[in-house]
Coordinates of C-alpha atoms and ligand atoms in Angstrom, one line a residue:
V116 CA 24.4 -19.1 -25.5
A117 CA 22.7 -16.7 -27.9
A118 CA 20.8 -19.9 -29.4
A119 CA 19.7 -20.7 -26.2
M120 CA 18.6 -17.3 -25.2
A121 CA 16.7 -16.9 -28.5
A122 CA 14.9 -20.5 -28.1
E123 CA 14.2 -19.5 -24.3
R124 CA 12.3 -16.3 -25.7
A125 CA 10.5 -18.0 -28.4
L126 CA 7.9 -19.3 -26.0
A127 CA 7.0 -18.4 -22.7
M128 CA 4.1 -19.8 -20.5
A129 CA 2.7 -19.1 -16.8
T130 CA 0.1 -20.5 -15.4
C131 CA -2.2 -19.1 -12.1
T132 CA -5.4 -20.2 -10.4
A133 CA -8.0 -17.7 -9.1
P134 CA -10.9 -18.3 -6.7
V135 CA -14.7 -17.1 -6.8
N136 CA -16.1 -14.6 -4.4
I137 CA -19.7 -13.9 -3.2
A138 CA -20.7 -10.6 -2.5
V139 CA -22.3 -9.8 1.1
I140 CA -22.7 -6.0 0.0
K141 CA -23.9 -6.3 -3.6
Y142 CA -22.5 -4.8 -6.6
W143 CA -25.5 -3.8 -9.2
G144 CA -25.3 -0.9 -11.6
K145 CA -22.4 1.0 -13.4
R146 CA -22.2 4.6 -14.0
D147 CA -19.5 3.6 -16.9
T148 CA -20.7 0.5 -19.0
D149 CA -17.1 0.5 -21.0
L150 CA -14.8 1.0 -18.2
I151 CA -17.2 -0.9 -15.7
L152 CA -17.2 1.7 -12.9
P153 CA -20.0 0.8 -10.3
I154 CA -22.6 3.2 -9.0
N155 CA -21.9 1.9 -5.6
S156 CA -19.0 0.2 -3.5
S157 CA -19.4 -3.6 -2.8
L158 CA -17.8 -6.2 -0.3
S159 CA -17.3 -10.0 -0.9
V160 CA -15.7 -13.2 0.7
T161 CA -13.4 -14.9 -1.5
L162 CA -14.1 -18.8 -1.6
H163 CA -11.4 -21.4 -0.8
Q164 CA -9.7 -22.6 -4.4
D165 CA -9.7 -26.3 -2.9
Q166 CA -13.5 -26.2 -3.9
L167 CA -14.2 -23.7 -6.5
K168 CA -11.3 -22.4 -8.8
T169 CA -10.3 -21.3 -12.4
T170 CA -7.0 -22.3 -13.6
T171 CA -5.4 -20.5 -16.6
T172 CA -2.5 -20.8 -18.5
A173 CA -1.3 -17.8 -21.1
A174 CA 1.6 -18.6 -23.3
A175 CA 3.6 -16.2 -25.9
S176 CA 5.3 -17.4 -28.7
R177 CA 7.0 -16.0 -31.9
D178 CA 5.5 -18.8 -33.8
F179 CA 1.9 -18.3 -32.9
T180 CA 0.2 -16.7 -35.8
E181 CA -3.1 -15.3 -34.0
D182 CA -4.2 -15.0 -30.4
R183 CA -6.2 -18.0 -29.6
L184 CA -8.3 -18.8 -26.2
W185 CA -9.8 -22.1 -25.0
L186 CA -12.4 -22.1 -22.2
N187 CA -12.7 -25.8 -20.8
G188 CA -11.0 -27.3 -23.8
Q189 CA -13.3 -25.8 -26.3
E190 CA -11.8 -22.9 -28.5
A191 CA -13.8 -19.4 -27.7
D192 CA -13.9 -16.0 -29.0
V193 CA -10.3 -14.4 -28.3
G194 CA -12.0 -11.3 -29.9
H195 CA -14.3 -10.7 -27.1
P196 CA -14.3 -7.2 -26.1
R197 CA -13.7 -8.0 -22.5
V198 CA -11.0 -10.3 -23.0
Q199 CA -9.5 -7.8 -25.3
A200 CA -9.8 -4.8 -22.8
C201 CA -7.9 -7.1 -20.4
L202 CA -5.1 -7.9 -22.7
R203 CA -4.7 -4.6 -24.0
E204 CA -4.2 -3.2 -20.5
V205 CA -1.8 -5.9 -19.5
R206 CA 0.3 -5.1 -22.5
R207 CA 0.0 -1.5 -21.9
L208 CA 1.4 -1.9 -18.3
A209 CA 4.2 -4.0 -19.5
R210 CA 5.0 -1.5 -22.4
K211 CA 5.0 1.3 -19.5
R212 CA 7.1 -0.9 -17.2
R213 CA 9.8 -1.1 -20.0
G214 CA 9.7 2.6 -20.3
G215 CA 9.3 2.1 -24.1
A216 CA 12.5 0.8 -25.0
E217 CA 12.2 -2.8 -25.8
D218 CA 14.3 -4.9 -23.3
T219 CA 16.0 -7.7 -25.1
A220 CA 15.7 -10.0 -22.4
A221 CA 11.9 -9.5 -22.0
L222 CA 9.0 -11.3 -23.5
S223 CA 8.4 -9.6 -27.0
L224 CA 5.0 -7.6 -26.5
S225 CA 4.6 -8.2 -30.3
Y226 CA 4.2 -12.2 -30.0
K227 CA 0.7 -13.5 -30.2
I228 CA -0.5 -15.4 -27.3
H229 CA -2.5 -18.6 -26.4
I230 CA -4.9 -18.8 -23.4
A231 CA -6.4 -21.9 -22.1
S232 CA -8.9 -21.7 -18.8
E233 CA -10.7 -24.3 -17.0
N234 CA -12.7 -24.6 -14.0
N235 CA -12.5 -27.4 -11.4
F236 CA -16.3 -27.4 -11.1
P237 CA -19.3 -28.0 -13.4
T238 CA -19.9 -24.7 -15.5
A239 CA -23.3 -25.8 -15.7
A240 CA -23.6 -25.7 -12.2
G241 CA -24.5 -21.9 -12.5
L242 CA -21.6 -20.9 -10.0
A243 CA -20.4 -17.5 -10.8
S244 CA -17.5 -18.1 -12.9
S245 CA -16.7 -14.8 -14.8
A246 CA -15.0 -13.4 -11.6
A247 CA -12.6 -16.4 -11.3
G248 CA -12.3 -16.4 -15.0
Y249 CA -11.2 -12.8 -15.5
A250 CA -8.8 -12.5 -12.3
C251 CA -7.3 -15.6 -13.3
L252 CA -6.8 -14.4 -16.9
V253 CA -5.3 -11.1 -15.6
S254 CA -3.1 -12.9 -13.2
A255 CA -1.8 -15.4 -15.8
L256 CA -1.1 -12.6 -18.3
A257 CA 0.7 -10.4 -15.5
R258 CA 3.0 -13.5 -14.7
L259 CA 3.7 -13.9 -18.4
Y260 CA 4.8 -10.3 -18.7
G261 CA 6.5 -10.1 -15.2
L262 CA 4.2 -7.4 -14.1
E263 CA 4.1 -7.4 -10.1
E264 CA 1.8 -4.1 -9.7
E265 CA -1.7 -4.6 -8.2
L266 CA -4.0 -5.5 -11.1
S267 CA -7.4 -5.3 -9.8
E268 CA -8.1 -2.5 -12.0
V269 CA -7.4 -4.6 -15.0
A270 CA -9.6 -7.4 -13.8
R271 CA -12.3 -5.0 -13.5
R272 CA -12.4 -4.7 -16.9
G273 CA -13.2 -8.2 -17.6
S274 CA -16.1 -8.3 -15.3
G275 CA -16.5 -6.0 -12.4
S276 CA -16.9 -8.6 -9.7
A277 CA -13.4 -10.0 -11.0
C278 CA -11.6 -7.4 -9.3
R279 CA -12.7 -8.6 -5.7
S280 CA -11.1 -12.2 -6.8
M281 CA -7.6 -10.7 -7.1
F282 CA -7.7 -11.0 -3.3
G283 CA -8.3 -13.5 -0.6
G284 CA -10.3 -13.1 2.4
F285 CA -12.6 -10.1 2.9
V286 CA -12.6 -7.7 0.0
Q287 CA -14.0 -4.1 -0.8
W288 CA -14.3 -3.1 -4.3
Q289 CA -14.2 0.8 -3.8
R290 CA -16.2 2.5 -6.3
G291 CA -13.8 5.5 -6.9
E292 CA -14.7 8.8 -7.8
R293 CA -12.3 9.5 -11.2
P294 CA -13.8 9.5 -14.5
D295 CA -11.1 7.1 -15.9
G296 CA -11.6 4.6 -13.2
S297 CA -8.0 4.7 -11.7
D298 CA -9.5 4.8 -8.3
S299 CA -12.2 2.0 -8.9
L300 CA -10.2 -1.0 -7.3
A301 CA -10.3 -3.7 -4.8
L302 CA -8.8 -3.7 -1.2
Q303 CA -8.5 -6.2 1.2
V304 CA -10.4 -5.7 4.3
A305 CA -9.0 -8.9 6.0
P306 CA -7.1 -11.9 5.0
E307 CA -9.0 -15.2 5.1
T308 CA -7.2 -16.3 8.2
H309 CA -8.9 -13.5 10.1
W310 CA -11.9 -15.3 10.7
P311 CA -11.2 -19.2 11.0
E312 CA -14.8 -20.3 12.0
L313 CA -16.4 -19.1 9.1
R314 CA -17.9 -21.4 6.5
V315 CA -19.8 -21.2 3.6
L316 CA -22.4 -23.8 1.9
V317 CA -23.4 -23.6 -1.6
L318 CA -26.6 -25.0 -2.3
V319 CA -26.4 -26.2 -5.9
V320 CA -30.1 -26.4 -7.0
S321 CA -31.3 -28.5 -9.8
G322 CA -32.9 -27.6 -13.3
E323 CA -32.1 -24.2 -13.4
K324 CA -32.7 -22.1 -16.4
K325 CA -30.7 -19.5 -17.9
P326 CA -31.8 -16.1 -16.4
V327 CA -31.0 -12.4 -17.6
G328 CA -27.5 -11.9 -17.3
S329 CA -25.8 -9.6 -14.7
T330 CA -24.7 -7.2 -17.5
A331 CA -28.0 -6.7 -19.1
G332 CA -30.0 -6.8 -16.1
M333 CA -28.0 -4.0 -13.9
Q334 CA -28.4 -1.8 -16.9
T335 CA -32.0 -1.9 -17.3
S336 CA -32.2 -1.5 -13.0
V337 CA -29.7 1.7 -13.5
E338 CA -32.1 3.2 -16.3
T339 CA -35.5 2.4 -14.5
S340 CA -35.1 1.4 -10.7
P341 CA -35.4 4.5 -8.3
L342 CA -34.9 2.0 -5.4
L343 CA -31.6 1.1 -7.0
K344 CA -30.6 4.8 -6.9
H345 CA -31.4 5.3 -3.3
R346 CA -29.6 2.1 -2.6
A347 CA -26.7 3.1 -4.0
E348 CA -26.6 6.6 -2.6
V349 CA -28.0 6.3 0.6
V350 CA -28.2 2.5 1.8
V351 CA -24.8 0.9 0.7
P352 CA -22.4 3.7 2.0
E353 CA -24.0 3.2 5.5
R354 CA -24.1 -0.6 5.1
L355 CA -20.2 -0.9 3.8
A356 CA -19.2 1.0 6.9
Q357 CA -21.4 -1.4 9.2
M358 CA -20.4 -4.6 7.4
M359 CA -16.5 -3.8 7.5
Q360 CA -17.2 -3.3 11.6
H361 CA -19.0 -6.6 11.6
I362 CA -16.2 -8.3 9.7
R363 CA -13.4 -6.8 11.9
D364 CA -15.5 -7.8 15.1
R365 CA -16.1 -11.4 13.6
D366 CA -19.6 -10.7 14.7
F367 CA -21.7 -13.3 13.0
E368 CA -25.2 -11.9 14.1
G369 CA -24.4 -8.5 12.5
F370 CA -22.5 -10.0 9.3
G371 CA -25.3 -12.6 8.8
Q372 CA -28.3 -10.0 9.2
L373 CA -26.7 -7.3 7.0
A374 CA -25.7 -10.1 4.2
M375 CA -29.4 -11.3 4.1
R376 CA -30.7 -7.8 4.2
D377 CA -28.3 -6.6 1.3
S378 CA -29.3 -9.9 -0.6
N379 CA -32.9 -9.1 -0.2
Q380 CA -32.6 -5.3 -1.2
F381 CA -30.6 -6.3 -4.5
H382 CA -33.5 -8.4 -5.3
A383 CA -35.7 -5.8 -4.5
T384 CA -34.1 -3.5 -6.9
C385 CA -34.6 -6.3 -9.5
L386 CA -38.4 -6.4 -9.0
D387 CA -38.3 -2.4 -8.9
T388 CA -36.5 -2.7 -12.4
F389 CA -39.1 -2.2 -15.5
P390 CA -39.7 -4.5 -17.0
P391 CA -39.0 -6.4 -13.7
I392 CA -36.3 -8.9 -13.5
F393 CA -36.5 -12.2 -11.2
Y394 CA -33.6 -14.3 -10.0
L395 CA -35.1 -15.7 -6.9
T396 CA -37.5 -18.7 -7.5
D397 CA -40.0 -20.6 -5.4
L398 CA -37.1 -22.6 -4.3
S399 CA -35.0 -19.3 -3.4
R400 CA -38.1 -18.1 -1.1
H401 CA -38.2 -21.7 0.3
I402 CA -34.6 -21.6 1.5
I403 CA -35.2 -18.1 2.6
A404 CA -38.0 -19.1 5.0
L405 CA -36.1 -22.4 5.9
A406 CA -33.1 -20.1 7.2
H407 CA -35.4 -17.5 9.1
R408 CA -37.4 -20.6 10.9
Y409 CA -34.1 -22.2 11.7
N410 CA -32.6 -18.8 13.3
A411 CA -35.9 -18.3 15.0
H412 CA -35.9 -21.7 16.4
H413 CA -32.3 -21.0 17.9
G414 CA -33.1 -17.4 18.8
H415 CA -30.2 -15.8 17.0
T416 CA -28.7 -15.7 13.6
K417 CA -27.0 -19.1 13.0
V418 CA -27.1 -19.2 9.0
A419 CA -27.5 -16.3 6.6
Y420 CA -28.3 -16.7 3.0
T421 CA -27.3 -14.5 0.1
F422 CA -28.4 -14.8 -3.6
D423 CA -26.8 -13.6 -6.8
A424 CA -28.4 -13.4 -10.5
G425 CA -28.8 -16.9 -10.4
P426 CA -30.9 -19.6 -8.5
N427 CA -27.9 -20.9 -6.4
A428 CA -28.0 -20.1 -2.4
V429 CA -24.6 -19.4 -0.7
I430 CA -25.2 -20.0 3.1
F431 CA -23.0 -18.5 5.7
A432 CA -22.3 -20.3 9.3
L433 CA -20.2 -20.6 11.9
A434 CA -18.1 -24.1 12.0
D435 CA -20.3 -25.4 14.9
A436 CA -23.4 -24.9 13.1
V437 CA -22.4 -26.5 9.7
A438 CA -23.3 -30.3 10.6
E439 CA -26.8 -29.4 11.9
F440 CA -27.9 -26.9 9.2
V441 CA -26.7 -29.6 6.8
E442 CA -29.1 -32.0 8.4
V443 CA -31.9 -29.7 8.1
V444 CA -31.6 -29.0 4.4
R445 CA -30.9 -32.9 3.8
R446 CA -34.5 -33.4 5.5
S447 CA -36.1 -30.4 3.8
F448 CA -34.8 -31.2 0.2
P449 CA -34.3 -35.2 0.4
P450 CA -31.7 -36.2 -2.4
A451 CA -33.3 -37.6 -5.3
T452 CA -30.4 -40.1 -6.5
N453 CA -26.9 -39.0 -5.3
G454 CA -27.5 -39.6 -1.6
D455 CA -23.9 -40.0 -1.0
Q456 CA -22.6 -37.2 -3.1
F457 CA -25.3 -34.8 -1.5
V458 CA -22.7 -33.0 0.5
R459 CA -19.3 -32.1 -1.3
G460 CA -16.2 -30.3 -0.3
L461 CA -15.0 -30.0 3.3
P462 CA -16.2 -32.7 5.6
V463 CA -19.2 -32.4 7.4
G464 CA -20.0 -34.4 10.7
S465 CA -23.3 -36.2 11.8
A466 CA -25.8 -34.3 13.7
T467 CA -28.8 -35.6 14.9
L468 CA -32.0 -33.2 14.9
S469 CA -34.2 -32.7 17.9
Q470 CA -37.8 -33.4 17.4
E471 CA -38.7 -29.8 18.5
L472 CA -36.2 -28.8 15.4
V473 CA -37.5 -31.0 13.2
A474 CA -41.4 -29.9 13.8
A475 CA -40.4 -26.1 13.8
V476 CA -38.0 -26.0 10.9
V477 CA -38.6 -28.9 8.4
T478 CA -42.1 -27.9 7.2
E479 CA -42.7 -28.9 3.7
P480 CA -39.9 -31.1 2.2
V481 CA -39.4 -30.7 -1.7
P482 CA -37.3 -33.8 -2.7
G483 CA -34.8 -33.4 -5.1
A484 CA -34.7 -29.5 -5.3
V485 CA -31.3 -29.1 -3.9
Q486 CA -28.9 -31.4 -6.1
Y487 CA -25.9 -30.9 -3.7
I488 CA -24.3 -28.8 -1.2
L489 CA -20.7 -27.8 -1.5
H490 CA -19.2 -26.8 1.8
T491 CA -16.3 -24.4 1.7
K492 CA -14.6 -21.5 3.6
P493 CA -12.8 -18.1 3.1
G494 CA -9.6 -18.7 1.0
P495 CA -6.7 -16.8 -0.5
G496 CA -6.3 -15.0 -3.9
P497 CA -4.7 -15.8 -7.2
Q498 CA -2.0 -18.4 -7.0
L499 CA 1.1 -19.2 -9.3
V500 CA 1.2 -22.6 -10.3
D501 CA 4.9 -23.8 -10.4
D502 CA 4.8 -27.1 -11.5
P503 CA 5.4 -26.9 -15.4
S504 CA 3.2 -30.3 -15.6
Q505 CA 0.4 -28.3 -14.6
H506 CA 0.3 -26.0 -17.7
L507 CA -2.9 -26.3 -19.6
L508 CA -0.9 -25.7 -22.6
G509 CA 1.4 -28.2 -24.0
A510 CA 4.9 -27.4 -25.7
D511 CA 3.3 -26.7 -29.0
G512 CA 1.0 -24.1 -27.4
L513 CA -2.1 -26.1 -27.8
P514 CA -4.5 -27.6 -25.3
R515 CA -3.1 -30.6 -23.5
S516 CA -5.5 -33.4 -24.0
R517 CA -7.0 -34.0 -20.4
A518 CA -7.3 -37.5 -19.1
Ligands
DP6_37 C1 -25.0 -10.3 -8.5 O1 -19.5 -8.7 -12.3 O2 -21.0 -10.3 -13.4 O3 -23.1 -11.1 -8.7 O4 -19.5 -6.4 -14.3 O5 -21.2 -6.7 -16.0 O6 -19.6 -8.4 -15.6 P1 -20.3 -7.2 -14.8 O7 -21.1 -7.8 -13.7 P2 -20.8 -8.8 -12.8 O8 -22.1 -8.7 -11.7 C2 -22.1 -9.5 -10.3 C3 -23.6 -8.9 -9.7 C4 -23.7 -9.7 -8.6 C5 -23.3 -9.0 -7.3 C6 -21.9 -9.0 -7.0 O9 -21.2 -9.9 -7.3 O10 -21.5 -8.2 -6.5

């Protein structure tokens, strides 16, 4: 029995999945770059993991000689300060939980760890993966060490937006007041079941080039943009309260209008940064104009766009508008090659556009500009993967060769 117990403790493994989130009240700017404390609260929608997710396996063994990390099958730098911050914080909480005395049945905190992480979507698509990545890392480590507390504060140390991926549905990241960051955490505003008709279309654009990263970009904005200061102090507090009410009321008109305005203001602060940062492209502006023409044609807000620090567009719509708007996008950006794979994710019905709609909305088609559309919806937070055959690491602690 003693030998069996020792063998059991020799290797422990846990696998979790975590979602991507898209902010409708944007986070942009830190008041503490080390602890990742934001200058304003933010609010996001967690996207469904059937379409976009990260899977991470964390293993600890007395036989491992060093900490190691693999991302999408390639060995990566485990010494990255943000990975180390997450590891350190999880281990600190595990130690605290054990009250200092080493519990013999518990996994030794001195064992080295191996971590493997992969996305179910192409990394090259430029879909924010650091939020899902760090939320998943923290969830898997927490499972490994048997932690049960809420860990958005730890995920925040990996990437600010990652703290919001620790919950499903509609999530607020409360900026907090304390200098140590202990009150800068994510809170669920409403679960993913709250608004069953809400849908999300990710317009993955072609030929993107690497823009300025969020971390560097927002720091320059904090240092130079008076608009960002005004936004954080005056605009966001008001908008956050309004957005929460729109979500509670399932008011798409209010939700969509405010999401568009907030995306636009975030990009305005980028232009107000010196030297300026440009995330919106000609194609982004094309999509923005298209959404406004579409809404104007219908006389109310049927679709709402939002853009982060990259060129992909995220569109919110209610389920009954999806088929028609997808057809509008197909007509406006006729697919170059992959016509049959243009729409991915949740099924989309067919729609016939009226002559009036086409004339008013589909003005100047740009062939091939949108690579594909991913149809998804709000979804749950991180999940534990029970099935051991799904671990990304084998019994030897090395990445399993993927078929
Ligand atoms: C534009 O969370 O990637 O997507 O905290 O430096 O890792 P770091 O930045 P990150 O910034 C995300 C910025 C954004 C808006 C948002 O998600 O709220």
